[in-house]
Amino acid sequence: MRSGQVRTRTFTMRRRGADPAEVAAFLDRVANDLDALYAALADSRGEADRFRLALRDWQSQLARAKHLS
């Protein structure tokens, strides 16, 4: 679920329902948390990609050094 889906979610109003302002504030908070989580996930994936590339480069250098010796 994306933050936009949370922000635009609507609920059917009933006679004894929740306060619409409280519901909207809660949904906004959840949407902001989702935005932060997706940003952290993207950062983590980028860092993992950098580690994979660094490891691959190191392995290549090690293989070349063994081949030359």
PDB file of N, CA and C in Angstrom:
ATOM      1  N   MET A   1       0.850  -1.174   0.000  1.00  0.00           N
ATOM      2  CA  MET A   1       0.000   0.000   0.000  1.00  0.00           C
ATOM      3  C   MET A   1       0.895   1.237   0.000  1.00  0.00           C
ATOM      4  N   ARG A   2       0.540   2.183  -0.774  1.00  0.00           N
ATOM      5  CA  ARG A   2       1.294   3.431  -0.869  1.00  0.00           C
ATOM      6  C   ARG A   2       0.620   4.528  -0.060  1.00  0.00           C
ATOM      7  N   SER A   3       1.406   5.558   0.247  1.00  0.00           N
ATOM      8  CA  SER A   3       0.900   6.641   1.087  1.00  0.00           C
ATOM      9  C   SER A   3      -0.295   7.356   0.447  1.00  0.00           C
ATOM     10  N   GLY A   4      -0.289   7.498  -0.862  1.00  0.00           N
ATOM     11  CA  GLY A   4      -1.408   8.147  -1.539  1.00  0.00           C
ATOM     12  C   GLY A   4      -2.713   7.377  -1.358  1.00  0.00           C
ATOM     13  N   GLN A   5      -2.609   6.046  -1.323  1.00  0.00           N
ATOM     14  CA  GLN A   5      -3.797   5.225  -1.101  1.00  0.00           C
ATOM     15  C   GLN A   5      -4.345   5.441   0.313  1.00  0.00           C
ATOM     16  N   VAL A   6      -3.455   5.611   1.259  1.00  0.00           N
ATOM     17  CA  VAL A   6      -3.885   5.842   2.638  1.00  0.00           C
ATOM     18  C   VAL A   6      -4.531   7.213   2.759  1.00  0.00           C
ATOM     19  N   ARG A   7      -3.886   8.224   2.170  1.00  0.00           N
ATOM     20  CA  ARG A   7      -4.399   9.591   2.285  1.00  0.00           C
ATOM     21  C   ARG A   7      -5.771   9.779   1.642  1.00  0.00           C
ATOM     22  N   THR A   8      -6.048   9.032   0.580  1.00  0.00           N
ATOM     23  CA  THR A   8      -7.313   9.227  -0.137  1.00  0.00           C
ATOM     24  C   THR A   8      -8.390   8.227   0.269  1.00  0.00           C
ATOM     25  N   ARG A   9      -8.098   7.378   1.219  1.00  0.00           N
ATOM     26  CA  ARG A   9      -9.078   6.381   1.686  1.00  0.00           C
ATOM     27  C   ARG A   9     -10.254   7.072   2.348  1.00  0.00           C
ATOM     28  N   THR A  10     -11.441   6.631   2.014  1.00  0.00           N
ATOM     29  CA  THR A  10     -12.644   7.175   2.635  1.00  0.00           C
ATOM     30  C   THR A  10     -13.392   6.047   3.334  1.00  0.00           C
ATOM     31  N   PHE A  11     -14.187   6.413   4.305  1.00  0.00           N
ATOM     32  CA  PHE A  11     -14.963   5.453   5.078  1.00  0.00           C
ATOM     33  C   PHE A  11     -16.414   5.900   5.108  1.00  0.00           C
ATOM     34  N   THR A  12     -17.292   4.942   5.192  1.00  0.00           N
ATOM     35  CA  THR A  12     -18.710   5.230   5.301  1.00  0.00           C
ATOM     36  C   THR A  12     -19.006   5.751   6.700  1.00  0.00           C
ATOM     37  N   MET A  13     -19.723   6.854   6.767  1.00  0.00           N
ATOM     38  CA  MET A  13     -20.059   7.440   8.068  1.00  0.00           C
ATOM     39  C   MET A  13     -21.305   6.756   8.630  1.00  0.00           C
ATOM     40  N   ARG A  14     -21.237   6.458   9.890  1.00  0.00           N
ATOM     41  CA  ARG A  14     -22.362   5.866  10.612  1.00  0.00           C
ATOM     42  C   ARG A  14     -22.773   6.813  11.727  1.00  0.00           C
ATOM     43  N   ARG A  15     -23.853   6.523  12.324  1.00  0.00           N
ATOM     44  CA  ARG A  15     -24.383   7.380  13.375  1.00  0.00           C
ATOM     45  C   ARG A  15     -23.384   7.552  14.516  1.00  0.00           C
ATOM     46  N   ARG A  16     -22.775   6.490  14.962  1.00  0.00           N
ATOM     47  CA  ARG A  16     -21.814   6.550  16.069  1.00  0.00           C
ATOM     48  C   ARG A  16     -20.415   6.215  15.580  1.00  0.00           C
ATOM     49  N   GLY A  17     -19.984   6.861  14.547  1.00  0.00           N
ATOM     50  CA  GLY A  17     -18.677   6.589  13.969  1.00  0.00           C
ATOM     51  C   GLY A  17     -17.577   7.380  14.640  1.00  0.00           C
ATOM     52  N   ALA A  18     -16.410   7.188  14.120  1.00  0.00           N
ATOM     53  CA  ALA A  18     -15.239   7.902  14.631  1.00  0.00           C
ATOM     54  C   ALA A  18     -15.277   9.361  14.172  1.00  0.00           C
ATOM     55  N   ASP A  19     -14.537  10.186  14.879  1.00  0.00           N
ATOM     56  CA  ASP A  19     -14.435  11.601  14.534  1.00  0.00           C
ATOM     57  C   ASP A  19     -13.674  11.712  13.209  1.00  0.00           C
ATOM     58  N   PRO A  20     -14.283  12.288  12.186  1.00  0.00           N
ATOM     59  CA  PRO A  20     -13.626  12.380  10.877  1.00  0.00           C
ATOM     60  C   PRO A  20     -12.275  13.089  10.935  1.00  0.00           C
ATOM     61  N   ALA A  21     -12.132  14.093  11.761  1.00  0.00           N
ATOM     62  CA  ALA A  21     -10.849  14.804  11.868  1.00  0.00           C
ATOM     63  C   ALA A  21      -9.778  13.889  12.457  1.00  0.00           C
ATOM     64  N   GLU A  22     -10.140  13.082  13.441  1.00  0.00           N
ATOM     65  CA  GLU A  22      -9.181  12.147  14.033  1.00  0.00           C
ATOM     66  C   GLU A  22      -8.788  11.067  13.032  1.00  0.00           C
ATOM     67  N   VAL A  23      -9.745  10.583  12.273  1.00  0.00           N
ATOM     68  CA  VAL A  23      -9.453   9.575  11.257  1.00  0.00           C
ATOM     69  C   VAL A  23      -8.509  10.159  10.211  1.00  0.00           C
ATOM     70  N   ALA A  24      -8.796  11.364   9.744  1.00  0.00           N
ATOM     71  CA  ALA A  24      -7.945  12.005   8.736  1.00  0.00           C
ATOM     72  C   ALA A  24      -6.537  12.226   9.276  1.00  0.00           C
ATOM     73  N   ALA A  25      -6.422  12.665  10.519  1.00  0.00           N
ATOM     74  CA  ALA A  25      -5.098  12.878  11.119  1.00  0.00           C
ATOM     75  C   ALA A  25      -4.338  11.567  11.239  1.00  0.00           C
ATOM     76  N   PHE A  26      -5.039  10.511  11.637  1.00  0.00           N
ATOM     77  CA  PHE A  26      -4.391   9.205  11.762  1.00  0.00           C
ATOM     78  C   PHE A  26      -3.925   8.702  10.398  1.00  0.00           C
ATOM     79  N   LEU A  27      -4.780   8.798   9.389  1.00  0.00           N
ATOM     80  CA  LEU A  27      -4.401   8.351   8.047  1.00  0.00           C
ATOM     81  C   LEU A  27      -3.217   9.148   7.512  1.00  0.00           C
ATOM     82  N   ASP A  28      -3.176  10.430   7.799  1.00  0.00           N
ATOM     83  CA  ASP A  28      -2.047  11.251   7.368  1.00  0.00           C
ATOM     84  C   ASP A  28      -0.759  10.790   8.043  1.00  0.00           C
ATOM     85  N   ARG A  29      -0.863  10.473   9.336  1.00  0.00           N
ATOM     86  CA  ARG A  29       0.313   9.989  10.068  1.00  0.00           C
ATOM     87  C   ARG A  29       0.798   8.648   9.516  1.00  0.00           C
ATOM     88  N   VAL A  30      -0.136   7.757   9.224  1.00  0.00           N
ATOM     89  CA  VAL A  30       0.224   6.462   8.643  1.00  0.00           C
ATOM     90  C   VAL A  30       0.873   6.667   7.275  1.00  0.00           C
ATOM     91  N   ALA A  31       0.314   7.560   6.473  1.00  0.00           N
ATOM     92  CA  ALA A  31       0.870   7.833   5.144  1.00  0.00           C
ATOM     93  C   ALA A  31       2.286   8.394   5.253  1.00  0.00           C
ATOM     94  N   ASN A  32       2.517   9.291   6.192  1.00  0.00           N
ATOM     95  CA  ASN A  32       3.863   9.833   6.385  1.00  0.00           C
ATOM     96  C   ASN A  32       4.837   8.739   6.814  1.00  0.00           C
ATOM     97  N   ASP A  33       4.388   7.839   7.692  1.00  0.00           N
ATOM     98  CA  ASP A  33       5.231   6.720   8.107  1.00  0.00           C
ATOM     99  C   ASP A  33       5.565   5.811   6.927  1.00  0.00           C
ATOM    100  N   LEU A  34       4.569   5.567   6.062  1.00  0.00           N
ATOM    101  CA  LEU A  34       4.822   4.756   4.869  1.00  0.00           C
ATOM    102  C   LEU A  34       5.847   5.422   3.957  1.00  0.00           C
ATOM    103  N   ASP A  35       5.724   6.741   3.774  1.00  0.00           N
ATOM    104  CA  ASP A  35       6.708   7.468   2.963  1.00  0.00           C
ATOM    105  C   ASP A  35       8.114   7.288   3.522  1.00  0.00           C
ATOM    106  N   ALA A  36       8.242   7.413   4.832  1.00  0.00           N
ATOM    107  CA  ALA A  36       9.549   7.267   5.475  1.00  0.00           C
ATOM    108  C   ALA A  36      10.080   5.841   5.317  1.00  0.00           C
ATOM    109  N   LEU A  37       9.203   4.857   5.457  1.00  0.00           N
ATOM    110  CA  LEU A  37       9.638   3.467   5.312  1.00  0.00           C
ATOM    111  C   LEU A  37      10.083   3.152   3.890  1.00  0.00           C
ATOM    112  N   TYR A  38       9.327   3.631   2.903  1.00  0.00           N
ATOM    113  CA  TYR A  38       9.722   3.396   1.514  1.00  0.00           C
ATOM    114  C   TYR A  38      11.038   4.101   1.185  1.00  0.00           C
ATOM    115  N   ALA A  39      11.264   5.279   1.740  1.00  0.00           N
ATOM    116  CA  ALA A  39      12.535   5.979   1.525  1.00  0.00           C
ATOM    117  C   ALA A  39      13.684   5.207   2.159  1.00  0.00           C
ATOM    118  N   ALA A  40      13.476   4.695   3.366  1.00  0.00           N
ATOM    119  CA  ALA A  40      14.519   3.907   4.037  1.00  0.00           C
ATOM    120  C   ALA A  40      14.790   2.619   3.271  1.00  0.00           C
ATOM    121  N   LEU A  41      13.762   1.998   2.747  1.00  0.00           N
ATOM    122  CA  LEU A  41      13.929   0.784   1.964  1.00  0.00           C
ATOM    123  C   LEU A  41      14.740   1.064   0.697  1.00  0.00           C
ATOM    124  N   ALA A  42      14.442   2.162   0.028  1.00  0.00           N
ATOM    125  CA  ALA A  42      15.193   2.534  -1.175  1.00  0.00           C
ATOM    126  C   ALA A  42      16.654   2.789  -0.835  1.00  0.00           C
ATOM    127  N   ASP A  43      16.915   3.469   0.285  1.00  0.00           N
ATOM    128  CA  ASP A  43      18.298   3.706   0.714  1.00  0.00           C
ATOM    129  C   ASP A  43      19.014   2.390   0.992  1.00  0.00           C
ATOM    130  N   SER A  44      18.335   1.473   1.653  1.00  0.00           N
ATOM    131  CA  SER A  44      18.932   0.175   1.971  1.00  0.00           C
ATOM    132  C   SER A  44      19.244  -0.616   0.716  1.00  0.00           C
ATOM    133  N   ARG A  45      18.332  -0.576  -0.238  1.00  0.00           N
ATOM    134  CA  ARG A  45      18.576  -1.292  -1.501  1.00  0.00           C
ATOM    135  C   ARG A  45      19.762  -0.683  -2.248  1.00  0.00           C
ATOM    136  N   GLY A  46      19.851   0.643  -2.236  1.00  0.00           N
ATOM    137  CA  GLY A  46      20.985   1.294  -2.881  1.00  0.00           C
ATOM    138  C   GLY A  46      22.297   0.923  -2.219  1.00  0.00           C
ATOM    139  N   GLU A  47      22.300   0.880  -0.899  1.00  0.00           N
ATOM    140  CA  GLU A  47      23.507   0.499  -0.167  1.00  0.00           C
ATOM    141  C   GLU A  47      23.880  -0.951  -0.453  1.00  0.00           C
ATOM    142  N   ALA A  48      22.900  -1.829  -0.505  1.00  0.00           N
ATOM    143  CA  ALA A  48      23.162  -3.238  -0.820  1.00  0.00           C
ATOM    144  C   ALA A  48      23.747  -3.372  -2.224  1.00  0.00           C
ATOM    145  N   ASP A  49      23.245  -2.595  -3.164  1.00  0.00           N
ATOM    146  CA  ASP A  49      23.789  -2.613  -4.528  1.00  0.00           C
ATOM    147  C   ASP A  49      25.240  -2.160  -4.533  1.00  0.00           C
ATOM    148  N   ARG A  50      25.547  -1.105  -3.773  1.00  0.00           N
ATOM    149  CA  ARG A  50      26.933  -0.630  -3.707  1.00  0.00           C
ATOM    150  C   ARG A  50      27.845  -1.697  -3.102  1.00  0.00           C
ATOM    151  N   PHE A  51      27.386  -2.385  -2.069  1.00  0.00           N
ATOM    152  CA  PHE A  51      28.184  -3.463  -1.467  1.00  0.00           C
ATOM    153  C   PHE A  51      28.406  -4.600  -2.459  1.00  0.00           C
ATOM    154  N   ARG A  52      27.357  -4.974  -3.205  1.00  0.00           N
ATOM    155  CA  ARG A  52      27.504  -6.048  -4.191  1.00  0.00           C
ATOM    156  C   ARG A  52      28.534  -5.677  -5.259  1.00  0.00           C
ATOM    157  N   LEU A  53      28.473  -4.429  -5.734  1.00  0.00           N
ATOM    158  CA  LEU A  53      29.433  -3.994  -6.743  1.00  0.00           C
ATOM    159  C   LEU A  53      30.854  -3.961  -6.187  1.00  0.00           C
ATOM    160  N   ALA A  54      31.008  -3.487  -4.965  1.00  0.00           N
ATOM    161  CA  ALA A  54      32.336  -3.441  -4.340  1.00  0.00           C
ATOM    162  C   ALA A  54      32.881  -4.854  -4.154  1.00  0.00           C
ATOM    163  N   LEU A  55      32.052  -5.776  -3.739  1.00  0.00           N
ATOM    164  CA  LEU A  55      32.486  -7.155  -3.563  1.00  0.00           C
ATOM    165  C   LEU A  55      32.876  -7.775  -4.894  1.00  0.00           C
ATOM    166  N   ARG A  56      32.082  -7.518  -5.926  1.00  0.00           N
ATOM    167  CA  ARG A  56      32.396  -8.038  -7.249  1.00  0.00           C
ATOM    168  C   ARG A  56      33.722  -7.476  -7.749  1.00  0.00           C
ATOM    169  N   ASP A  57      33.953  -6.184  -7.544  1.00  0.00           N
ATOM    170  CA  ASP A  57      35.228  -5.578  -7.950  1.00  0.00           C
ATOM    171  C   ASP A  57      36.386  -6.197  -7.183  1.00  0.00           C
ATOM    172  N   TRP A  58      36.222  -6.393  -5.891  1.00  0.00           N
ATOM    173  CA  TRP A  58      37.277  -6.980  -5.073  1.00  0.00           C
ATOM    174  C   TRP A  58      37.573  -8.404  -5.537  1.00  0.00           C
ATOM    175  N   GLN A  59      36.522  -9.179  -5.813  1.00  0.00           N
ATOM    176  CA  GLN A  59      36.718 -10.548  -6.276  1.00  0.00           C
ATOM    177  C   GLN A  59      37.442 -10.581  -7.619  1.00  0.00           C
ATOM    178  N   SER A  60      37.113  -9.640  -8.486  1.00  0.00           N
ATOM    179  CA  SER A  60      37.792  -9.566  -9.787  1.00  0.00           C
ATOM    180  C   SER A  60      39.266  -9.229  -9.617  1.00  0.00           C
ATOM    181  N   GLN A  61      39.554  -8.272  -8.742  1.00  0.00           N
ATOM    182  CA  GLN A  61      40.946  -7.905  -8.482  1.00  0.00           C
ATOM    183  C   GLN A  61      41.709  -9.067  -7.875  1.00  0.00           C
ATOM    184  N   LEU A  62      41.086  -9.799  -6.980  1.00  0.00           N
ATOM    185  CA  LEU A  62      41.729 -10.949  -6.352  1.00  0.00           C
ATOM    186  C   LEU A  62      42.002 -12.047  -7.389  1.00  0.00           C
ATOM    187  N   ALA A  63      41.060 -12.283  -8.269  1.00  0.00           N
ATOM    188  CA  ALA A  63      41.248 -13.296  -9.310  1.00  0.00           C
ATOM    189  C   ALA A  63      42.356 -12.904 -10.265  1.00  0.00           C
ATOM    190  N   ARG A  64      42.426 -11.603 -10.629  1.00  0.00           N
ATOM    191  CA  ARG A  64      43.515 -11.148 -11.517  1.00  0.00           C
ATOM    192  C   ARG A  64      44.868 -11.301 -10.815  1.00  0.00           C
ATOM    193  N   ALA A  65      44.933 -10.960  -9.540  1.00  0.00           N
ATOM    194  CA  ALA A  65      46.194 -11.071  -8.804  1.00  0.00           C
ATOM    195  C   ALA A  65      46.652 -12.509  -8.702  1.00  0.00           C
ATOM    196  N   LYS A  66      45.727 -13.430  -8.497  1.00  0.00           N
ATOM    197  CA  LYS A  66      46.095 -14.864  -8.432  1.00  0.00           C
ATOM    198  C   LYS A  66      46.535 -15.355  -9.791  1.00  0.00           C
ATOM    199  N   HIS A  67      45.900 -14.854 -10.843  1.00  0.00           N
ATOM    200  CA  HIS A  67      46.248 -15.274 -12.203  1.00  0.00           C
ATOM    201  C   HIS A  67      47.653 -14.792 -12.585  1.00  0.00           C
ATOM    202  N   LEU A  68      48.024 -13.603 -12.092  1.00  0.00           N
ATOM    203  CA  LEU A  68      49.344 -13.032 -12.418  1.00  0.00           C
ATOM    204  C   LEU A  68      50.464 -13.659 -11.613  1.00  0.00           C
ATOM    205  N   SER A  69      50.151 -14.278 -10.482  1.00  0.00           N
ATOM    206  CA  SER A  69      51.238 -14.824  -9.644  1.00  0.00           C
ATOM    207  C   SER A  69      51.630 -16.202 -10.021  1.00  0.00           C
TER     208      SER A  69
END
